[in-house]
PDB file of C-alpha atoms and ligand atoms in Angstrom:
ATOM      1  CA  MET A   1      -0.017   0.115   0.045  1.00 49.00           C
ATOM      2  CA  ALA A   2       1.258   3.509  -0.838  1.00 52.00           C
ATOM      3  CA  ASP A   3       2.372   5.586   2.116  1.00 55.00           C
ATOM      4  CA  SER A   4      -0.446   8.229   1.378  1.00 58.00           C
ATOM      5  CA  GLU A   5      -2.999   5.338   1.630  1.00 58.00           C
ATOM      6  CA  THR A   6      -1.929   4.506   5.075  1.00 68.00           C
ATOM      7  CA  THR A   7      -1.679   7.947   6.495  1.00 90.00           C
ATOM      8  CA  LEU A   8      -4.527   9.799   4.612  1.00 93.00           C
ATOM      9  CA  ALA A   9      -7.597  10.182   6.871  1.00 96.00           C
ATOM     10  CA  VAL A  10      -9.782  12.455   4.663  1.00 97.00           C
ATOM     11  CA  GLU A  11      -9.538  13.630   1.140  1.00 97.00           C
ATOM     12  CA  ALA A  12     -12.114  15.658  -0.594  1.00 98.00           C
ATOM     13  CA  THR A  13     -11.535  16.466  -4.325  1.00 98.00           C
ATOM     14  CA  ASP A  14     -13.183  19.206  -6.205  1.00 98.00           C
ATOM     15  CA  VAL A  15     -16.433  19.182  -4.171  1.00 98.00           C
ATOM     16  CA  HIS A  16     -19.315  21.127  -5.769  1.00 98.00           C
ATOM     17  CA  LYS A  17     -22.578  21.943  -4.218  1.00 98.00           C
ATOM     18  CA  ARG A  18     -25.450  24.218  -5.254  1.00 97.00           C
ATOM     19  CA  PHE A  19     -28.917  25.040  -3.798  1.00 97.00           C
ATOM     20  CA  GLY A  20     -31.082  25.958  -6.716  1.00 96.00           C
ATOM     21  CA  SER A  21     -29.275  28.813  -8.528  1.00 96.00           C
ATOM     22  CA  LEU A  22     -26.836  29.467  -5.556  1.00 97.00           C
ATOM     23  CA  GLU A  23     -23.446  27.797  -6.059  1.00 97.00           C
ATOM     24  CA  VAL A  24     -22.273  27.338  -2.612  1.00 98.00           C
ATOM     25  CA  LEU A  25     -19.215  25.196  -3.034  1.00 98.00           C
ATOM     26  CA  LYS A  26     -17.237  25.831  -6.275  1.00 98.00           C
ATOM     27  CA  GLY A  27     -14.708  23.090  -6.157  1.00 98.00           C
ATOM     28  CA  ILE A  28     -13.145  22.437  -2.684  1.00 98.00           C
ATOM     29  CA  SER A  29     -10.212  20.140  -2.464  1.00 98.00           C
ATOM     30  CA  LEU A  30      -8.710  19.335   0.964  1.00 97.00           C
ATOM     31  CA  SER A  31      -6.994  16.549   2.610  1.00 96.00           C
ATOM     32  CA  ALA A  32      -6.022  15.584   6.103  1.00 97.00           C
ATOM     33  CA  ALA A  33      -3.551  12.965   7.286  1.00 96.00           C
ATOM     34  CA  LYS A  34      -4.251  10.867  10.377  1.00 96.00           C
ATOM     35  CA  GLY A  35      -3.667  13.029  13.480  1.00 96.00           C
ATOM     36  CA  ASP A  36      -4.103  16.257  11.568  1.00 97.00           C
ATOM     37  CA  VAL A  37      -6.250  19.097  12.902  1.00 98.00           C
ATOM     38  CA  VAL A  38      -7.662  21.295  10.058  1.00 98.00           C
ATOM     39  CA  SER A  39      -9.371  24.550  11.179  1.00 98.00           C
ATOM     40  CA  ILE A  40     -11.772  25.910   8.631  1.00 98.00           C
ATOM     41  CA  ILE A  41     -12.432  29.587   8.839  1.00 98.00           C
ATOM     42  CA  GLY A  42     -14.351  32.103   6.877  1.00 97.00           C
ATOM     43  CA  ALA A  43     -17.163  34.528   6.885  1.00 97.00           C
ATOM     44  CA  SER A  44     -20.831  33.531   7.471  1.00 96.00           C
ATOM     45  CA  GLY A  45     -22.365  32.063   4.319  1.00 97.00           C
ATOM     46  CA  SER A  46     -18.925  31.107   2.779  1.00 98.00           C
ATOM     47  CA  GLY A  47     -19.871  27.444   2.708  1.00 98.00           C
ATOM     48  CA  LYS A  48     -18.181  25.998   5.853  1.00 98.00           C
ATOM     49  CA  SER A  49     -21.210  24.056   7.154  1.00 98.00           C
ATOM     50  CA  THR A  50     -22.060  22.908   3.746  1.00 98.00           C
ATOM     51  CA  PHE A  51     -18.697  21.654   3.122  1.00 98.00           C
ATOM     52  CA  LEU A  52     -18.602  19.587   6.357  1.00 98.00           C
ATOM     53  CA  ARG A  53     -22.121  18.238   5.619  1.00 98.00           C
ATOM     54  CA  CYS A  54     -20.834  17.139   2.198  1.00 97.00           C
ATOM     55  CA  LEU A  55     -17.995  15.083   3.850  1.00 97.00           C
ATOM     56  CA  ASN A  56     -20.439  12.744   5.471  1.00 95.00           C
ATOM     57  CA  PHE A  57     -23.241  13.179   2.852  1.00 95.00           C
ATOM     58  CA  LEU A  58     -25.665  14.859   5.093  1.00 96.00           C
ATOM     59  CA  GLU A  59     -25.737  17.047   1.864  1.00 96.00           C
ATOM     60  CA  VAL A  60     -25.019  15.194  -1.278  1.00 95.00           C
ATOM     61  CA  PRO A  61     -22.428  16.953  -3.376  1.00 96.00           C
ATOM     62  CA  ASP A  62     -23.141  17.719  -6.934  1.00 96.00           C
ATOM     63  CA  GLY A  63     -19.601  17.032  -8.015  1.00 96.00           C
ATOM     64  CA  GLY A  64     -16.396  15.703  -6.778  1.00 97.00           C
ATOM     65  CA  ARG A  65     -15.221  12.920  -4.563  1.00 96.00           C
ATOM     66  CA  ILE A  66     -14.912  12.118  -0.863  1.00 97.00           C
ATOM     67  CA  ARG A  67     -12.600   9.550   0.625  1.00 97.00           C
ATOM     68  CA  ILE A  68     -12.692   8.780   4.202  1.00 96.00           C
ATOM     69  CA  GLY A  69     -11.518   5.707   6.148  1.00 88.00           C
ATOM     70  CA  GLY A  70     -11.119   3.545   3.035  1.00 89.00           C
ATOM     71  CA  GLU A  71     -14.402   4.487   1.665  1.00 93.00           C
ATOM     72  CA  ASP A  72     -14.360   6.317  -1.657  1.00 94.00           C
ATOM     73  CA  ILE A  73     -17.549   7.938  -3.045  1.00 95.00           C
ATOM     74  CA  SER A  74     -17.765  10.084  -6.124  1.00 94.00           C
ATOM     75  CA  ALA A  75     -20.691  12.359  -6.837  1.00 91.00           C
ATOM     76  CA  ASP A  76     -20.812  10.653 -10.321  1.00 87.00           C
ATOM     77  CA  ASP A  77     -21.576   7.365  -8.670  1.00 85.00           C
ATOM     78  CA  ARG A  78     -25.138   6.276  -8.188  1.00 84.00           C
ATOM     79  CA  ILE A  79     -25.817   7.533  -4.602  1.00 81.00           C
ATOM     80  CA  ASP A  80     -25.881   4.127  -2.717  1.00 86.00           C
ATOM     81  CA  LYS A  81     -27.243   4.317   0.902  1.00 90.00           C
ATOM     82  CA  LYS A  82     -25.089   1.329   1.923  1.00 92.00           C
ATOM     83  CA  ARG A  83     -21.909   3.066   0.887  1.00 92.00           C
ATOM     84  CA  ILE A  84     -22.886   6.412   2.588  1.00 94.00           C
ATOM     85  CA  GLN A  85     -23.666   4.384   5.761  1.00 93.00           C
ATOM     86  CA  ALA A  86     -20.188   2.695   5.348  1.00 93.00           C
ATOM     87  CA  LEU A  87     -18.555   6.050   5.016  1.00 95.00           C
ATOM     88  CA  ARG A  88     -20.465   7.450   7.941  1.00 95.00           C
ATOM     89  CA  ARG A  89     -19.163   4.670  10.181  1.00 94.00           C
ATOM     90  CA  HIS A  90     -15.834   6.461  10.058  1.00 96.00           C
ATOM     91  CA  VAL A  91     -17.054   9.897  10.725  1.00 97.00           C
ATOM     92  CA  ALA A  92     -18.682  11.629  13.746  1.00 97.00           C
ATOM     93  CA  MET A  93     -20.044  15.217  13.899  1.00 98.00           C
ATOM     94  CA  VAL A  94     -20.392  17.789  16.609  1.00 98.00           C
ATOM     95  CA  PHE A  95     -22.936  20.492  15.939  1.00 97.00           C
ATOM     96  CA  GLN A  96     -23.172  24.003  17.129  1.00 96.00           C
ATOM     97  CA  SER A  97     -26.388  23.391  18.681  1.00 96.00           C
ATOM     98  CA  PHE A  98     -25.308  20.083  20.385  1.00 96.00           C
ATOM     99  CA  ASN A  99     -28.420  18.159  18.955  1.00 96.00           C
ATOM    100  CA  LEU A 100     -28.693  15.792  22.008  1.00 98.00           C
ATOM    101  CA  TRP A 101     -31.877  13.716  22.200  1.00 98.00           C
ATOM    102  CA  PRO A 102     -33.776  15.576  24.964  1.00 97.00           C
ATOM    103  CA  HIS A 103     -35.893  12.665  26.098  1.00 98.00           C
ATOM    104  CA  ARG A 104     -32.858  10.371  26.666  1.00 98.00           C
ATOM    105  CA  THR A 105     -30.455  10.401  29.469  1.00 98.00           C
ATOM    106  CA  VAL A 106     -26.838  11.424  28.878  1.00 98.00           C
ATOM    107  CA  LEU A 107     -25.811   7.801  29.012  1.00 98.00           C
ATOM    108  CA  GLU A 108     -28.529   6.910  26.562  1.00 98.00           C
ATOM    109  CA  ASN A 109     -27.461   9.699  24.198  1.00 98.00           C
ATOM    110  CA  VAL A 110     -23.951   8.300  24.209  1.00 98.00           C
ATOM    111  CA  THR A 111     -24.857   4.527  23.698  1.00 98.00           C
ATOM    112  CA  GLU A 112     -27.558   5.101  21.181  1.00 97.00           C
ATOM    113  CA  VAL A 113     -25.575   4.944  17.972  1.00 96.00           C
ATOM    114  CA  PRO A 114     -23.131   2.181  19.127  1.00 97.00           C
ATOM    115  CA  VAL A 115     -26.037   0.022  20.087  1.00 97.00           C
ATOM    116  CA  HIS A 116     -28.630   0.749  17.443  1.00 95.00           C
ATOM    117  CA  VAL A 117     -26.495   1.513  14.431  1.00 93.00           C
ATOM    118  CA  GLN A 118     -23.046  -0.126  15.119  1.00 93.00           C
ATOM    119  CA  SER A 119     -24.508  -3.288  16.821  1.00 95.00           C
ATOM    120  CA  VAL A 120     -22.166  -2.910  19.824  1.00 97.00           C
ATOM    121  CA  PRO A 121     -23.393  -5.200  22.632  1.00 98.00           C
ATOM    122  CA  LYS A 122     -25.131  -3.108  25.295  1.00 97.00           C
ATOM    123  CA  ALA A 123     -22.679  -3.830  28.086  1.00 98.00           C
ATOM    124  CA  GLU A 124     -19.865  -2.856  26.002  1.00 98.00           C
ATOM    125  CA  ALA A 125     -21.540   0.317  24.797  1.00 98.00           C
ATOM    126  CA  VAL A 126     -22.302   1.293  28.330  1.00 98.00           C
ATOM    127  CA  SER A 127     -18.640   0.769  29.541  1.00 97.00           C
ATOM    128  CA  ARG A 128     -17.501   2.860  26.402  1.00 97.00           C
ATOM    129  CA  ALA A 129     -19.950   5.629  27.285  1.00 98.00           C
ATOM    130  CA  GLU A 130     -18.732   5.648  30.800  1.00 98.00           C
ATOM    131  CA  ARG A 131     -15.173   5.816  29.600  1.00 98.00           C
ATOM    132  CA  TYR A 132     -15.808   8.678  27.257  1.00 98.00           C
ATOM    133  CA  LEU A 133     -18.032  10.654  29.631  1.00 98.00           C
ATOM    134  CA  LYS A 134     -15.231  10.420  32.174  1.00 98.00           C
ATOM    135  CA  ARG A 135     -12.949  11.645  29.354  1.00 97.00           C
ATOM    136  CA  VAL A 136     -14.981  14.824  28.990  1.00 98.00           C
ATOM    137  CA  GLY A 137     -15.287  15.354  32.739  1.00 97.00           C
ATOM    138  CA  LEU A 138     -18.999  14.217  33.023  1.00 98.00           C
ATOM    139  CA  ALA A 139     -18.932  10.750  34.653  1.00 97.00           C
ATOM    140  CA  ASP A 140     -21.247  11.977  37.249  1.00 98.00           C
ATOM    141  CA  LYS A 141     -23.961  13.141  34.820  1.00 98.00           C
ATOM    142  CA  LYS A 142     -24.775  10.035  33.192  1.00 98.00           C
ATOM    143  CA  ASP A 143     -28.253   9.634  34.417  1.00 98.00           C
ATOM    144  CA  VAL A 144     -29.311  13.239  33.904  1.00 98.00           C
ATOM    145  CA  TYR A 145     -31.357  14.519  31.007  1.00 98.00           C
ATOM    146  CA  PRO A 146     -29.694  17.109  28.703  1.00 98.00           C
ATOM    147  CA  SER A 147     -31.963  20.128  29.868  1.00 97.00           C
ATOM    148  CA  PHE A 148     -30.378  19.905  33.242  1.00 98.00           C
ATOM    149  CA  LEU A 149     -27.012  20.625  31.889  1.00 98.00           C
ATOM    150  CA  SER A 150     -25.323  23.787  30.944  1.00 97.00           C
ATOM    151  CA  GLY A 151     -24.464  24.518  27.342  1.00 98.00           C
ATOM    152  CA  GLY A 152     -20.840  23.621  27.878  1.00 98.00           C
ATOM    153  CA  GLN A 153     -21.793  20.313  29.542  1.00 98.00           C
ATOM    154  CA  GLN A 154     -24.155  19.468  26.770  1.00 98.00           C
ATOM    155  CA  GLN A 155     -21.497  20.127  24.175  1.00 98.00           C
ATOM    156  CA  ARG A 156     -19.127  17.845  26.073  1.00 98.00           C
ATOM    157  CA  VAL A 157     -21.780  15.063  26.096  1.00 98.00           C
ATOM    158  CA  ALA A 158     -22.125  15.631  22.342  1.00 98.00           C
ATOM    159  CA  ILE A 159     -18.400  15.154  22.060  1.00 98.00           C
ATOM    160  CA  ALA A 160     -18.530  12.055  24.173  1.00 98.00           C
ATOM    161  CA  ARG A 161     -21.205  10.738  21.958  1.00 98.00           C
ATOM    162  CA  ALA A 162     -18.985  11.261  18.917  1.00 98.00           C
ATOM    163  CA  LEU A 163     -16.173   9.614  20.516  1.00 98.00           C
ATOM    164  CA  ALA A 164     -18.183   6.583  21.477  1.00 98.00           C
ATOM    165  CA  THR A 165     -18.682   5.778  17.861  1.00 97.00           C
ATOM    166  CA  GLU A 166     -14.792   5.438  17.688  1.00 96.00           C
ATOM    167  CA  PRO A 167     -14.528   7.498  14.464  1.00 97.00           C
ATOM    168  CA  ASP A 168     -11.582   7.932  12.377  1.00 96.00           C
ATOM    169  CA  VAL A 169     -12.432  11.575  11.764  1.00 98.00           C
ATOM    170  CA  MET A 170     -14.336  14.062  13.928  1.00 98.00           C
ATOM    171  CA  LEU A 171     -16.057  17.047  12.287  1.00 98.00           C
ATOM    172  CA  PHE A 172     -16.899  20.071  14.456  1.00 98.00           C
ATOM    173  CA  ASP A 173     -19.168  22.759  13.178  1.00 98.00           C
ATOM    174  CA  GLU A 174     -18.576  25.843  15.250  1.00 98.00           C
ATOM    175  CA  PRO A 175     -18.811  23.803  18.512  1.00 98.00           C
ATOM    176  CA  THR A 176     -18.481  26.773  20.869  1.00 97.00           C
ATOM    177  CA  SER A 177     -20.510  29.459  18.980  1.00 96.00           C
ATOM    178  CA  ALA A 178     -23.788  28.768  20.845  1.00 97.00           C
ATOM    179  CA  LEU A 179     -22.118  28.899  24.241  1.00 97.00           C
ATOM    180  CA  ASP A 180     -21.893  31.732  26.867  1.00 96.00           C
ATOM    181  CA  PRO A 181     -18.453  33.133  26.808  1.00 96.00           C
ATOM    182  CA  GLU A 182     -17.500  31.584  30.196  1.00 96.00           C
ATOM    183  CA  LEU A 183     -18.385  28.071  28.998  1.00 97.00           C
ATOM    184  CA  VAL A 184     -16.237  28.191  25.828  1.00 97.00           C
ATOM    185  CA  GLY A 185     -13.011  27.281  27.582  1.00 97.00           C
ATOM    186  CA  GLU A 186     -14.189  23.930  28.958  1.00 97.00           C
ATOM    187  CA  VAL A 187     -15.216  22.641  25.438  1.00 98.00           C
ATOM    188  CA  LEU A 188     -12.095  23.987  23.886  1.00 97.00           C
ATOM    189  CA  GLY A 189     -10.115  22.344  26.573  1.00 97.00           C
ATOM    190  CA  VAL A 190     -11.650  18.970  25.664  1.00 98.00           C
ATOM    191  CA  MET A 191     -10.904  19.602  22.071  1.00 98.00           C
ATOM    192  CA  ARG A 192      -7.208  20.372  22.657  1.00 97.00           C
ATOM    193  CA  GLY A 193      -6.998  17.268  24.540  1.00 97.00           C
ATOM    194  CA  LEU A 194      -8.392  15.303  21.677  1.00 97.00           C
ATOM    195  CA  ALA A 195      -5.914  16.885  19.335  1.00 97.00           C
ATOM    196  CA  ASP A 196      -3.026  15.998  21.689  1.00 96.00           C
ATOM    197  CA  GLU A 197      -4.217  12.359  21.607  1.00 96.00           C
ATOM    198  CA  GLY A 198      -3.637  12.428  17.842  1.00 96.00           C
ATOM    199  CA  ARG A 199      -7.276  12.370  16.738  1.00 97.00           C
ATOM    200  CA  THR A 200      -8.084  13.563  13.221  1.00 98.00           C
ATOM    201  CA  MET A 201     -10.270  16.691  13.433  1.00 98.00           C
ATOM    202  CA  LEU A 202     -11.814  19.155  10.987  1.00 98.00           C
ATOM    203  CA  VAL A 203     -12.967  22.084  12.846  1.00 98.00           C
ATOM    204  CA  VAL A 204     -15.074  25.019  11.686  1.00 98.00           C
ATOM    205  CA  THR A 205     -14.476  27.666  14.154  1.00 97.00           C
ATOM    206  CA  HIS A 206     -14.297  31.420  15.016  1.00 95.00           C
ATOM    207  CA  GLU A 207     -11.778  30.725  17.791  1.00 96.00           C
ATOM    208  CA  MET A 208      -8.593  32.018  16.196  1.00 96.00           C
ATOM    209  CA  GLU A 209      -6.427  31.157  19.154  1.00 96.00           C
ATOM    210  CA  PHE A 210      -7.575  27.557  18.860  1.00 97.00           C
ATOM    211  CA  ALA A 211      -6.917  27.709  15.203  1.00 97.00           C
ATOM    212  CA  ARG A 212      -3.491  29.020  15.686  1.00 96.00           C
ATOM    213  CA  ASP A 213      -2.401  26.956  18.627  1.00 96.00           C
ATOM    214  CA  VAL A 214      -3.830  23.513  17.721  1.00 97.00           C
ATOM    215  CA  SER A 215      -4.146  23.222  13.864  1.00 97.00           C
ATOM    216  CA  SER A 216      -1.821  21.624  11.620  1.00 97.00           C
ATOM    217  CA  GLN A 217      -3.474  23.518   8.838  1.00 97.00           C
ATOM    218  CA  VAL A 218      -5.789  26.461   8.500  1.00 98.00           C
ATOM    219  CA  VAL A 219      -8.167  26.669   5.472  1.00 98.00           C
ATOM    220  CA  PHE A 220      -9.840  29.917   4.673  1.00 98.00           C
ATOM    221  CA  LEU A 221     -13.116  29.648   2.767  1.00 98.00           C
ATOM    222  CA  HIS A 222     -14.203  32.586   0.693  1.00 97.00           C
ATOM    223  CA  GLN A 223     -17.462  32.406  -1.354  1.00 97.00           C
ATOM    224  CA  GLY A 224     -17.325  28.807  -1.897  1.00 98.00           C
ATOM    225  CA  THR A 225     -13.704  28.308  -2.689  1.00 98.00           C
ATOM    226  CA  ILE A 226     -10.521  27.855  -0.718  1.00 98.00           C
ATOM    227  CA  ALA A 227      -8.923  31.321  -1.018  1.00 97.00           C
ATOM    228  CA  GLU A 228      -5.941  30.557   1.242  1.00 97.00           C
ATOM    229  CA  ALA A 229      -4.481  27.576   3.222  1.00 97.00           C
ATOM    230  CA  GLY A 230      -1.442  26.724   5.112  1.00 96.00           C
ATOM    231  CA  PRO A 231       0.198  25.913   8.478  1.00 97.00           C
ATOM    232  CA  PRO A 232      -1.019  28.423  11.133  1.00 97.00           C
ATOM    233  CA  ALA A 233       2.237  30.230  11.716  1.00 95.00           C
ATOM    234  CA  GLU A 234       2.549  31.110   8.143  1.00 94.00           C
ATOM    235  CA  PHE A 235      -1.243  31.614   7.705  1.00 96.00           C
ATOM    236  CA  PHE A 236      -1.696  34.151  10.444  1.00 95.00           C
ATOM    237  CA  SER A 237       1.550  36.023  10.085  1.00 94.00           C
ATOM    238  CA  ALA A 238       1.390  36.495   6.288  1.00 92.00           C
ATOM    239  CA  PRO A 239      -2.141  36.357   4.735  1.00 94.00           C
ATOM    240  CA  LYS A 240      -1.771  36.685   1.070  1.00 94.00           C
ATOM    241  CA  THR A 241      -5.282  37.466  -0.286  1.00 95.00           C
ATOM    242  CA  ASP A 242      -7.213  40.700   0.458  1.00 96.00           C
ATOM    243  CA  ALA A 243     -10.327  38.639   1.538  1.00 96.00           C
ATOM    244  CA  CYS A 244      -8.232  36.864   4.108  1.00 96.00           C
ATOM    245  CA  LYS A 245      -6.478  39.959   5.303  1.00 95.00           C
ATOM    246  CA  LYS A 246      -9.859  41.680   5.764  1.00 95.00           C
ATOM    247  CA  PHE A 247     -11.398  38.627   7.531  1.00 96.00           C
ATOM    248  CA  LEU A 248      -8.414  38.393   9.921  1.00 95.00           C
ATOM    249  CA  GLU A 249      -8.528  42.132  10.586  1.00 94.00           C
ATOM    250  CA  ARG A 250     -12.108  41.691  11.750  1.00 93.00           C
ATOM    251  CA  VAL A 251     -11.860  38.622  13.970  1.00 91.00           C
ATOM    252  CA  LEU A 252      -8.334  39.078  15.480  1.00 85.00           C
TER     253      LEU A 252
HETATM  254  P1  ADP B   1     -21.370  28.939   6.609  1.00 69.59           P
HETATM  255  O1  ADP B   1     -21.331  27.731   7.378  1.00 69.59           O
HETATM  256  O2  ADP B   1     -20.019  29.287   6.091  1.00 69.59           O
HETATM  257  O3  ADP B   1     -21.984  30.211   7.311  1.00 69.59           O
HETATM  258  P2  ADP B   1     -23.298  27.639   4.938  1.00 69.59           P
HETATM  259  O4  ADP B   1     -22.642  26.442   4.367  1.00 69.59           O
HETATM  260  O5  ADP B   1     -24.227  27.271   6.024  1.00 69.59           O
HETATM  261  O6  ADP B   1     -22.303  28.743   5.277  1.00 69.59           O
HETATM  262  O7  ADP B   1     -24.152  28.287   3.788  1.00 69.59           O
HETATM  263  C1  ADP B   1     -23.554  28.733   2.549  1.00 69.59           C
HETATM  264  C2  ADP B   1     -24.666  29.337   1.695  1.00 69.59           C
HETATM  265  O8  ADP B   1     -25.580  28.308   1.203  1.00 69.59           O
HETATM  266  C3  ADP B   1     -25.515  30.369   2.497  1.00 69.59           C
HETATM  267  O9  ADP B   1     -25.853  31.322   1.515  1.00 69.59           O
HETATM  268  C4  ADP B   1     -26.749  29.590   2.812  1.00 69.59           C
HETATM  269  O10 ADP B   1     -27.873  30.523   2.821  1.00 69.59           O
HETATM  270  C5  ADP B   1     -26.891  28.639   1.772  1.00 69.59           C
HETATM  271  N1  ADP B   1     -27.486  27.315   2.123  1.00 69.59           N
HETATM  272  C6  ADP B   1     -26.992  26.509   3.133  1.00 69.59           C
HETATM  273  N2  ADP B   1     -27.801  25.474   3.269  1.00 69.59           N
HETATM  274  C7  ADP B   1     -28.876  25.563   2.302  1.00 69.59           C
HETATM  275  C8  ADP B   1     -30.092  24.865   1.992  1.00 69.59           C
HETATM  276  N3  ADP B   1     -30.302  23.741   2.547  1.00 69.59           N
HETATM  277  N4  ADP B   1     -30.939  25.394   0.991  1.00 69.59           N
HETATM  278  C9  ADP B   1     -30.576  26.575   0.478  1.00 69.59           C
HETATM  279  N5  ADP B   1     -29.501  27.334   0.709  1.00 69.59           N
HETATM  280  C10 ADP B   1     -28.616  26.852   1.716  1.00 69.59           C
HETATM  281 MG1   MG B   2     -21.987  27.337   9.392  1.00 69.59          MG
END
């Protein structure tokens, strides 16, 4: 097997997506090796969420190709549910709004997908869930319903839920944007820990300090294209395009 085959975790090639007459992604190509943390930044409406959603086929791309965890789906292929499910087994997503199931306890939220989608035996799923809840600092909340938790705690449960599916790649879509400022740190702290563990993460974020300190690569999306990308030191110290300079002036 070629070296790139063994180290590549995600490869998106020339991904296109339109909604009616609105062309949202105009050919996005991006790859991440195992253990990479890619921060995706850009103005609201630039296509960041749509791109993440295309990676796990929550949106079906109109063109291009996605390779994740040995699965390889081209938009030209017949869209085959089984192959999409196979690809999704390698990916877990954390949303801005947590998306926990309100009528399930924390533990049930974390065991749901392993038990009902991945056919993990119940006892094993429970011990996995307990391990990951401990990992995010919430072992004592397992029998609580989400509405009794703070936003920061809910997002940490969502991260434990993602971890419990044991994905090859974790996608985060503005995981701290819905949080009160004093709760942002606890979630970023968990994410920094995951990066240190060598997990492959694609993170849409407005947290520039996180992007600078934690990422292996920063990608700037502008009007549906990658206007600029590079290692954070270079990216932040010497932005090349006007769009990127203007964006960084606004957010830094
Ligand atoms: P970002 O996450 O960078 O803010 P999005 O990917 O959410 O951007 O959206 C990019 C553009 O696509 C926006 O103009 C948005 O209104 C549009 N868009 C996103 N999802 C849909 C949809 N399901 N139907 C129609 N337009 C959409
Ligand atoms: Mg978005």
